[in-house]
Short mmCIF file of C-alpha atoms and ligand atoms in Angstrom, two decimals:
data_model
loop_
_atom_site.label_atom_id
_atom_site.label_comp_id
_atom_site.label_asym_id
_atom_site.label_seq_id
_atom_site.Cartn_x
_atom_site.Cartn_y
_atom_site.Cartn_z
CA MET A 1 0.48 0.25 0.09
CA SER A 2 1.53 3.09 -1.47
CA GLU A 3 1.31 6.46 0.68
CA THR A 4 -1.43 7.96 1.24
CA LEU A 5 -1.70 10.89 -1.95
CA ALA A 6 -1.70 14.75 -0.54
CA ILE A 7 -5.17 15.37 -2.65
CA ASN A 8 -6.67 12.39 -0.48
CA GLY A 9 -4.74 13.95 2.82
CA GLY A 10 -2.14 13.11 3.12
CA GLN A 11 1.19 14.90 3.69
CA PRO A 12 2.83 16.53 0.74
CA VAL A 13 5.95 15.84 -0.75
CA ARG A 14 7.10 18.95 -0.60
CA THR A 15 6.10 22.16 1.52
CA ARG A 16 9.51 24.44 0.39
CA PRO A 17 10.19 26.88 -2.54
CA PHE A 18 12.20 25.90 -5.36
CA PRO A 19 15.27 27.81 -5.35
CA SER A 20 14.14 31.68 -6.78
CA GLU A 21 15.53 32.02 -10.37
CA GLY A 22 17.90 35.25 -10.02
CA LYS A 23 18.48 35.00 -13.93
CA VAL A 24 20.92 38.55 -14.45
CA GLY A 25 23.13 40.05 -11.76
CA LYS A 26 25.89 41.80 -12.20
CA GLU A 27 27.27 41.03 -15.53
CA GLU A 28 23.76 42.26 -17.12
CA LEU A 29 24.55 45.11 -14.93
CA LYS A 30 27.73 45.78 -16.03
CA GLU A 31 27.07 46.05 -19.71
CA LEU A 32 24.18 48.20 -18.95
CA VAL A 33 26.28 50.36 -17.37
CA ASP A 34 28.62 51.26 -20.64
CA VAL A 35 25.38 51.93 -22.72
CA ILE A 36 24.39 54.26 -20.24
CA ASP A 37 27.65 55.58 -20.30
CA SER A 38 28.15 55.89 -23.83
CA GLY A 39 23.63 56.98 -24.27
CA ALA A 40 24.12 55.80 -26.94
CA MET A 41 21.19 52.99 -27.04
CA ASN A 42 20.02 52.77 -30.79
CA ARG A 43 21.81 49.11 -32.31
CA TRP A 44 23.77 52.09 -34.48
CA GLY A 45 25.96 53.81 -32.46
CA GLY A 46 26.33 51.57 -30.08
CA THR A 47 28.41 48.14 -29.41
CA LYS A 48 26.36 45.49 -27.18
CA VAL A 49 23.62 43.90 -30.03
CA VAL A 50 26.27 43.70 -33.00
CA ALA A 51 28.64 41.71 -30.01
CA PHE A 52 25.60 39.94 -29.10
CA GLU A 53 24.70 39.12 -32.60
CA GLU A 54 28.84 37.74 -33.12
CA GLU A 55 28.69 35.98 -29.88
CA PHE A 56 25.52 34.20 -30.62
CA ALA A 57 26.22 33.58 -33.52
CA ASP A 58 30.02 32.39 -32.98
CA ILE A 59 28.56 29.83 -30.27
CA HIS A 60 26.36 28.30 -33.69
CA GLY A 61 29.11 28.50 -36.47
CA ALA A 62 27.28 30.43 -37.83
CA GLU A 63 28.27 33.34 -40.75
CA TRP A 64 24.90 35.58 -39.78
CA SER A 65 23.09 36.54 -37.48
CA VAL A 66 20.79 39.64 -36.77
CA ALA A 67 19.20 40.30 -33.33
CA SER A 68 15.28 41.51 -33.68
CA THR A 69 12.96 42.70 -30.40
CA SER A 70 11.18 39.32 -29.55
CA GLY A 71 11.28 35.11 -30.84
CA THR A 72 8.38 36.52 -33.26
CA ALA A 73 10.44 38.96 -34.80
CA ALA A 74 12.96 36.32 -34.88
CA ILE A 75 10.36 34.27 -37.09
CA HIS A 76 9.17 37.31 -38.99
CA VAL A 77 12.78 38.10 -40.03
CA ALA A 78 13.13 34.90 -41.79
CA MET A 79 9.41 35.13 -43.11
CA GLY A 80 11.56 38.13 -44.63
CA MET A 81 14.69 36.06 -45.89
CA VAL A 82 12.57 33.14 -47.47
CA ASN A 83 10.05 36.32 -49.22
CA PRO A 84 7.59 34.07 -49.92
CA ALA A 85 4.87 35.74 -52.08
CA PRO A 86 1.50 35.63 -50.61
CA GLY A 87 -1.24 32.82 -50.63
CA GLN A 88 2.46 30.35 -50.31
CA GLU A 89 2.46 27.92 -48.07
CA ILE A 90 4.82 27.38 -44.71
CA ILE A 91 4.57 23.75 -43.57
CA THR A 92 5.09 24.22 -39.31
CA GLY A 93 3.53 22.53 -36.63
CA PRO A 94 0.61 22.89 -34.37
CA ILE A 95 1.65 23.16 -30.72
CA THR A 96 3.43 26.28 -30.71
CA ASP A 97 3.08 29.88 -29.39
CA MET A 98 1.27 32.30 -31.36
CA GLY A 99 4.86 33.74 -32.12
CA SER A 100 5.66 30.64 -35.08
CA ILE A 101 2.03 31.63 -36.89
CA VAL A 102 1.84 35.17 -36.84
CA PRO A 103 4.92 36.57 -38.54
CA ILE A 104 3.96 33.95 -41.48
CA LEU A 105 0.49 35.78 -42.19
CA TYR A 106 1.63 38.82 -41.69
CA GLN A 107 4.53 37.86 -44.45
CA GLY A 108 0.77 36.97 -46.54
CA ALA A 109 2.24 33.94 -46.02
CA ILE A 110 -0.82 30.86 -44.78
CA PRO A 111 0.31 28.20 -42.17
CA THR A 112 -0.90 24.72 -43.19
CA PHE A 113 0.03 22.07 -39.99
CA ALA A 114 1.95 18.47 -40.06
CA GLU A 115 0.88 16.09 -36.99
CA CYS A 116 2.02 15.87 -33.77
CA ASP A 117 4.77 12.17 -32.93
CA ALA A 118 2.55 10.84 -29.99
CA GLU A 119 6.13 10.30 -28.21
CA THR A 120 8.09 13.57 -29.06
CA PHE A 121 5.30 15.92 -29.22
CA ASN A 122 7.66 16.83 -32.36
CA MET A 123 6.14 16.97 -35.47
CA ASP A 124 5.92 13.44 -37.50
CA PRO A 125 8.59 13.79 -40.20
CA ALA A 126 6.19 11.61 -42.90
CA ASP A 127 3.04 14.11 -42.65
CA ILE A 128 5.42 16.87 -43.23
CA GLU A 129 5.55 15.16 -46.30
CA ALA A 130 2.25 14.19 -46.74
CA LYS A 131 1.56 18.60 -46.57
CA ILE A 132 3.58 19.45 -49.44
CA THR A 133 1.93 21.41 -52.08
CA GLU A 134 2.68 23.12 -54.84
CA LYS A 135 2.33 26.17 -52.85
CA THR A 136 4.98 24.87 -49.91
CA ALA A 137 7.18 27.79 -49.94
CA ALA A 138 8.98 26.32 -46.44
CA ILE A 139 8.64 23.79 -43.37
CA MET A 140 9.30 25.27 -39.91
CA ALA A 141 10.35 22.76 -37.47
CA ILE A 142 9.54 23.78 -34.28
CA HIS A 143 12.03 21.77 -31.46
CA LEU A 144 9.14 21.87 -28.70
CA PHE A 145 9.93 21.82 -24.86
CA GLY A 146 13.25 22.18 -25.56
CA ASN A 147 13.56 18.67 -27.37
CA PRO A 148 15.37 18.49 -31.06
CA CYS A 149 13.11 16.82 -33.91
CA ASP A 150 14.15 14.35 -35.96
CA MET A 151 15.88 16.40 -37.99
CA ASP A 152 17.06 13.82 -40.64
CA PRO A 153 14.31 13.19 -42.41
CA ILE A 154 13.11 16.47 -42.18
CA MET A 155 16.13 17.14 -44.16
CA GLU A 156 16.02 14.75 -46.65
CA ILE A 157 12.13 15.70 -47.22
CA ALA A 158 12.57 19.37 -47.10
CA ARG A 159 16.01 18.93 -50.04
CA ALA A 160 13.96 16.62 -51.86
CA HIS A 161 10.91 19.24 -52.91
CA ASN A 162 13.84 21.82 -52.77
CA LEU A 163 12.28 23.64 -49.50
CA PRO A 164 14.62 26.21 -47.27
CA VAL A 165 13.63 24.52 -43.74
CA ILE A 166 13.46 27.35 -40.64
CA GLU A 167 14.22 25.59 -37.39
CA ASP A 168 11.66 27.49 -34.61
CA CYS A 169 14.85 27.39 -31.67
CA SER A 170 12.61 29.92 -28.91
CA GLN A 171 12.00 26.35 -26.64
CA ALA A 172 15.26 25.09 -27.72
CA HIS A 173 18.91 27.14 -26.72
CA LEU A 174 21.42 24.52 -27.39
CA SER A 175 19.42 21.59 -27.40
CA GLU A 176 21.87 19.22 -29.80
CA TYR A 177 20.39 16.62 -32.45
CA LYS A 178 23.64 13.60 -32.94
CA GLY A 179 25.84 16.53 -32.39
CA ARG A 180 24.15 19.43 -33.98
CA LEU A 181 23.21 22.23 -32.41
CA VAL A 182 19.60 23.28 -33.67
CA GLY A 183 19.25 26.21 -35.63
CA THR A 184 22.30 25.30 -37.46
CA ILE A 185 20.11 22.17 -39.44
CA GLY A 186 17.82 23.93 -41.43
CA ASP A 187 18.68 27.00 -43.39
CA ILE A 188 17.92 29.20 -40.62
CA GLY A 189 17.46 29.36 -36.70
CA CYS A 190 15.21 31.41 -34.47
CA PHE A 191 15.32 32.07 -30.62
CA SER A 192 13.63 33.69 -28.47
CA LEU A 193 14.99 35.75 -25.28
CA GLN A 194 11.81 35.93 -23.32
CA GLN A 195 11.81 36.50 -19.62
CA SER A 196 10.92 32.84 -19.59
CA LYS A 197 13.75 31.52 -21.98
CA HIS A 198 17.17 29.94 -21.83
CA ILE A 199 19.13 33.54 -22.26
CA THR A 200 16.53 36.52 -21.78
CA CYS A 201 17.31 40.49 -22.39
CA GLY A 202 13.15 40.96 -20.96
CA ASP A 203 11.87 40.64 -24.43
CA GLY A 204 13.89 39.51 -27.63
CA GLY A 205 15.36 37.69 -30.24
CA ILE A 206 17.95 36.80 -32.74
CA THR A 207 17.90 34.61 -36.72
CA ILE A 208 21.06 32.79 -38.06
CA THR A 209 22.06 31.59 -41.40
CA ASN A 210 24.63 30.67 -43.13
CA ASP A 211 23.54 31.56 -46.49
CA GLU A 212 24.57 34.79 -47.85
CA GLU A 213 21.14 35.52 -49.25
CA PHE A 214 19.39 35.22 -46.38
CA GLY A 215 21.85 37.02 -44.37
CA LEU A 216 21.43 39.82 -46.02
CA ARG A 217 18.17 40.20 -46.54
CA GLY A 218 17.13 39.67 -42.87
CA LYS A 219 19.83 42.81 -41.73
CA LEU A 220 18.19 44.86 -44.31
CA PHE A 221 14.65 43.29 -43.28
CA MET A 222 15.36 44.14 -39.83
CA ASP A 223 16.04 47.68 -40.23
CA LYS A 224 12.94 48.82 -42.93
CA GLY A 225 14.65 47.41 -45.70
CA TRP A 226 17.07 50.07 -45.12
CA HIS A 227 21.03 49.58 -46.50
CA ARG A 228 22.73 52.00 -44.30
CA ALA A 229 26.06 51.71 -45.82
CA LEU A 230 24.68 53.72 -48.62
CA TYR A 231 24.32 57.13 -48.56
CA GLY A 232 22.78 59.47 -50.25
CA PRO A 233 19.27 59.65 -51.38
CA ARG A 234 17.42 56.62 -49.54
CA LYS A 235 17.48 53.62 -51.31
CA TYR A 236 15.37 50.52 -49.41
CA GLU A 237 16.14 47.76 -50.79
CA VAL A 238 13.62 45.32 -48.54
CA PHE A 239 10.35 45.89 -48.04
CA GLY A 240 9.91 45.07 -43.89
CA PRO A 241 9.12 46.74 -40.37
CA ASN A 242 11.63 48.32 -37.36
CA TYR A 243 12.38 45.04 -35.85
CA ARG A 244 16.10 46.40 -34.37
CA MET A 245 17.31 44.99 -30.70
CA ASN A 246 18.06 48.56 -28.83
CA GLU A 247 21.91 48.67 -26.67
CA LEU A 248 19.97 48.10 -23.41
CA SER A 249 18.27 44.57 -24.88
CA GLY A 250 21.78 43.85 -26.01
CA ALA A 251 23.33 44.34 -23.03
CA VAL A 252 21.80 42.37 -21.26
CA ALA A 253 21.67 39.61 -24.49
CA LEU A 254 25.78 39.55 -24.32
CA ALA A 255 26.20 38.89 -21.09
CA GLN A 256 22.93 35.70 -21.07
CA THR A 257 25.02 34.80 -23.99
CA ARG A 258 27.82 34.27 -22.08
CA LYS A 259 26.54 31.97 -19.45
CA LEU A 260 24.65 30.22 -21.82
CA ARG A 261 26.46 26.84 -22.16
CA ASP A 262 27.38 26.47 -18.48
CA ILE A 263 22.82 27.58 -17.85
CA ILE A 264 22.36 24.98 -20.54
CA ALA A 265 25.22 22.56 -18.79
CA ARG A 266 23.12 22.38 -15.38
CA ARG A 267 19.46 22.84 -16.72
CA ARG A 268 20.20 19.80 -18.82
CA ALA A 269 21.69 17.58 -16.03
CA ASN A 270 18.88 18.44 -14.04
CA GLY A 271 16.19 17.71 -16.13
CA ASP A 272 18.26 14.37 -17.97
CA LEU A 273 18.42 13.33 -13.57
CA LEU A 274 14.62 13.98 -13.62
CA ARG A 275 14.26 11.92 -17.28
CA GLU A 276 15.86 9.63 -15.23
CA LEU A 277 14.29 9.31 -11.88
CA VAL A 278 10.97 9.02 -13.90
CA ALA A 279 11.75 6.46 -16.28
CA ASP A 280 9.88 3.87 -14.97
CA VAL A 281 6.84 5.59 -13.40
CA PRO A 282 4.30 3.54 -14.19
CA ASN A 283 1.42 5.07 -16.64
CA VAL A 284 3.25 8.95 -17.41
CA ARG A 285 6.14 8.53 -19.73
CA ALA A 286 8.57 11.76 -20.40
CA GLN A 287 8.31 13.46 -23.47
CA LYS A 288 10.88 10.65 -25.69
CA LEU A 289 14.42 11.73 -26.64
CA ILE A 290 15.52 10.69 -29.94
CA GLU A 291 18.90 8.31 -29.74
CA GLY A 292 21.93 11.26 -29.97
CA CYS A 293 20.43 13.69 -29.07
CA LYS A 294 20.21 16.48 -25.92
CA HIS A 295 17.27 18.40 -24.61
CA THR A 296 17.08 21.32 -22.82
CA TYR A 297 14.12 21.39 -20.63
CA TRP A 298 12.38 24.52 -20.90
CA GLN A 299 8.98 22.81 -20.05
CA PHE A 300 9.21 18.79 -18.69
CA GLY A 301 6.50 17.24 -21.25
CA MET A 302 5.04 14.22 -20.11
CA ARG A 303 2.17 11.74 -21.59
CA VAL A 304 -0.26 10.19 -19.42
CA GLU A 305 0.04 6.84 -21.39
CA GLU A 306 -3.35 5.15 -23.04
CA GLY A 307 -5.30 3.00 -20.41
CA ALA A 308 -4.20 4.79 -17.59
CA PRO A 309 -6.37 4.66 -14.51
CA PHE A 310 -6.20 8.89 -14.38
CA THR A 311 -6.95 12.06 -16.26
CA ALA A 312 -3.62 14.53 -17.62
CA ASP A 313 -6.27 17.25 -15.60
CA GLU A 314 -6.19 14.66 -12.01
CA PHE A 315 -3.09 13.80 -11.56
CA ALA A 316 -1.98 17.50 -12.56
CA GLU A 317 -4.14 18.07 -9.25
CA ALA A 318 -2.88 15.62 -7.44
CA LEU A 319 0.64 16.91 -8.72
CA LYS A 320 0.08 20.11 -7.21
CA ALA A 321 -1.40 18.94 -3.61
CA GLU A 322 2.10 17.26 -3.42
CA GLY A 323 4.00 20.48 -3.13
CA ILE A 324 5.11 20.52 -7.46
CA SER A 325 2.99 22.99 -9.93
CA CYS A 326 1.75 21.17 -12.94
CA GLY A 327 -0.04 21.97 -15.93
CA ALA A 328 -1.97 20.56 -18.17
CA HIS A 329 -2.34 19.87 -22.13
CA TYR A 330 0.00 22.91 -22.98
CA ILE A 331 -1.72 25.17 -25.01
CA GLY A 332 -5.45 22.96 -25.17
CA ARG A 333 -5.75 23.20 -28.86
CA PRO A 334 -4.01 23.11 -31.38
CA ILE A 335 -2.86 26.09 -31.96
CA PHE A 336 -4.92 27.24 -34.68
CA LEU A 337 -7.72 26.92 -32.34
CA CYS A 338 -6.23 28.84 -29.90
CA HIS A 339 -7.68 32.13 -32.06
CA ASP A 340 -11.47 33.02 -33.42
CA ALA A 341 -9.74 35.29 -35.60
CA LEU A 342 -7.45 32.44 -37.64
CA ARG A 343 -9.77 29.53 -37.22
CA ASN A 344 -12.31 31.91 -39.20
CA GLN A 345 -9.61 33.62 -41.76
CA ARG A 346 -10.45 37.18 -40.39
CA LEU A 347 -7.38 38.76 -39.56
CA PHE A 348 -6.89 41.68 -41.81
CA GLY A 349 -10.34 43.62 -41.61
CA ASN A 350 -13.30 42.50 -43.09
CA SER A 351 -11.54 40.29 -45.58
CA HIS A 352 -10.42 36.70 -45.57
CA HIS A 353 -6.85 37.59 -45.87
CA PRO A 354 -4.24 35.87 -47.40
CA PHE A 355 -6.67 32.67 -47.63
CA ASP A 356 -8.53 34.37 -50.98
CA HIS A 357 -5.35 35.10 -52.60
CA PRO A 358 -5.45 34.75 -55.59
CA ASN A 359 -2.47 32.72 -55.67
CA ALA A 360 -3.93 30.61 -52.42
CA ARG A 361 -4.67 27.06 -52.34
CA PRO A 362 -8.80 27.30 -51.94
CA GLY A 363 -10.18 24.89 -49.85
CA ILE A 364 -7.62 25.68 -46.43
CA LYS A 365 -9.32 25.37 -43.76
CA TYR A 366 -8.85 25.48 -39.61
CA ASP A 367 -11.05 22.68 -37.38
CA ASP A 368 -10.78 19.93 -35.45
CA ASP A 369 -10.12 17.42 -38.33
CA THR A 370 -6.62 19.88 -39.54
CA THR A 371 -4.82 17.23 -36.99
CA PRO A 372 -6.68 15.05 -35.35
CA ARG A 373 -3.72 13.26 -33.39
CA THR A 374 -2.13 16.81 -32.24
CA GLN A 375 -5.20 17.69 -29.83
CA GLU A 376 -5.49 13.21 -28.53
CA VAL A 377 -1.54 14.59 -28.02
CA LEU A 378 -2.41 17.90 -26.49
CA ASP A 379 -5.05 16.06 -24.38
CA ARG A 380 -2.96 13.38 -23.06
CA LEU A 381 0.23 16.12 -21.73
CA VAL A 382 1.15 17.11 -18.58
CA GLN A 383 3.99 19.82 -17.26
CA PRO A 384 5.56 19.09 -14.21
CA HIS A 385 7.11 21.95 -12.47
CA CYS A 386 10.53 21.24 -14.68
CA PRO A 387 13.54 21.52 -13.30
CA THR A 388 15.92 24.74 -13.71
CA GLN A 389 19.71 25.66 -13.33
CA PHE A 390 18.90 26.93 -10.25
CA MET A 391 17.68 23.95 -8.49
CA SER A 392 19.86 21.37 -6.40
CA GLU A 393 19.86 17.84 -6.88
CA GLU A 394 17.60 17.01 -3.62
CA ASP A 395 14.76 19.46 -4.88
CA VAL A 396 14.45 17.13 -8.59
CA ARG A 397 14.37 14.77 -6.69
CA ASP A 398 11.48 15.88 -4.66
CA ILE A 399 10.07 16.34 -7.99
CA GLY A 400 10.59 12.47 -8.84
CA ALA A 401 9.81 11.34 -5.69
CA ALA A 402 6.17 13.81 -6.76
CA ILE A 403 5.34 12.17 -9.87
CA ARG A 404 6.10 8.51 -8.80
CA LYS A 405 3.84 8.23 -5.62
CA VAL A 406 0.88 10.53 -7.71
CA ALA A 407 1.30 7.94 -10.74
CA GLU A 408 1.21 4.76 -8.04
CA GLY A 409 -1.40 6.48 -6.37
CA LEU A 410 -3.98 7.74 -8.91
CA GLY A 411 -3.07 3.83 -9.89
CA GLN A 412 -4.47 1.98 -7.06
C1 LIG B 1 7.95 27.86 -29.87
C2 LIG B 1 8.44 29.63 -29.65
N1 LIG B 1 8.17 30.01 -30.72
C3 LIG B 1 7.63 31.51 -30.67
C4 LIG B 1 7.68 32.24 -29.77
C5 LIG B 1 7.14 34.04 -29.60
O1 LIG B 1 8.77 33.89 -28.51
P1 LIG B 1 8.47 34.99 -28.26
O2 LIG B 1 7.33 35.54 -26.92
O3 LIG B 1 9.91 36.44 -27.76
O4 LIG B 1 7.38 36.41 -29.48
C6 LIG B 1 7.89 31.80 -28.15
C7 LIG B 1 7.55 31.79 -26.93
O5 LIG B 1 6.99 31.52 -26.17
C8 LIG B 1 7.61 29.96 -28.45
O6 LIG B 1 7.53 29.72 -27.73
#
């Protein structure tokens, strides 16, 4: 007979709070003071944003990098690099943040969605291939929670169809796929530095590439298309918004980038420990990691197994009672059903742009039948408190013990 669950009046596994997340400190402050002392707060005239771009690119072995104001902006920069015509399609994943989707639509392209795999929660390469049409302009892989997508088959499919691959690494800084960093396997990598991400400057983003044409276009796209090296009468070379990162954000992003490897090493060690601790727990299973890959645990995703004697919501409630926070279902529904205007294809005034563009494939719609397997993945998904870089081994062991207690206790 196992211990009484806290939800049934038993003793919770954890009553102490977890260590708080002091993500920034004196290193960030020092860089910020430089900016204030210099008075140069715009990237043109300052040094921090450029240094951030260079150091982030160096870590990734990338030739080109474009800092911007958010992960959403970083993906919009990627769209500016690929430059789809209105009505062309970008195949992406239905389990993501709206920040992956908005830039596609603002660029006049149409997102189409590949199913997610029940075990990795990432896009299923076979379904990516099935979703390719004569309108497809690119594939955008999303490394969910820090777990790398299966990039070999994705790249094989993309190359066979001559399509560029964008990687949305917003949740996956320094995740590795068979010895390669995510963001460097496809043609373009996009990262978010929003507050909750592995490194942060409050809000920020960066896009990397080794393709010169993409690199040049991205640099211009981020800055209204204005080639600043060319003085004289204004000549804009690319049509784009202003996504310039400012020097204050750049200062923090630079200091954070210098800590990135350490942060990831600690976070990965703690995440891998939790993965080990729960490996034989009945009725729940950690997000599957493909052989030879390294996770970075932005979230610790788990699946409530088919036939389990409890639901995802029951598991999450019982775990919370044990003193361990736990989410259920992540975004709840595939992203295209999370927004009425997107589901109804009424994004710009009362038009149906871009869905009714003459170049668009007729009949694209978003409903329950678009990715039914993905809805099942979300229905079974739980997110116990993710081990952070700030936690001790004992903290992680408490999370593991609580997961085991709940999965065994609810199973009786
Ligand atoms: C997978 C993914 N893509 C894109 C974004 C957008 O990033 P941001 O919030 O920095 O715009 C996020 C943010 O949560 C994300 O998780």
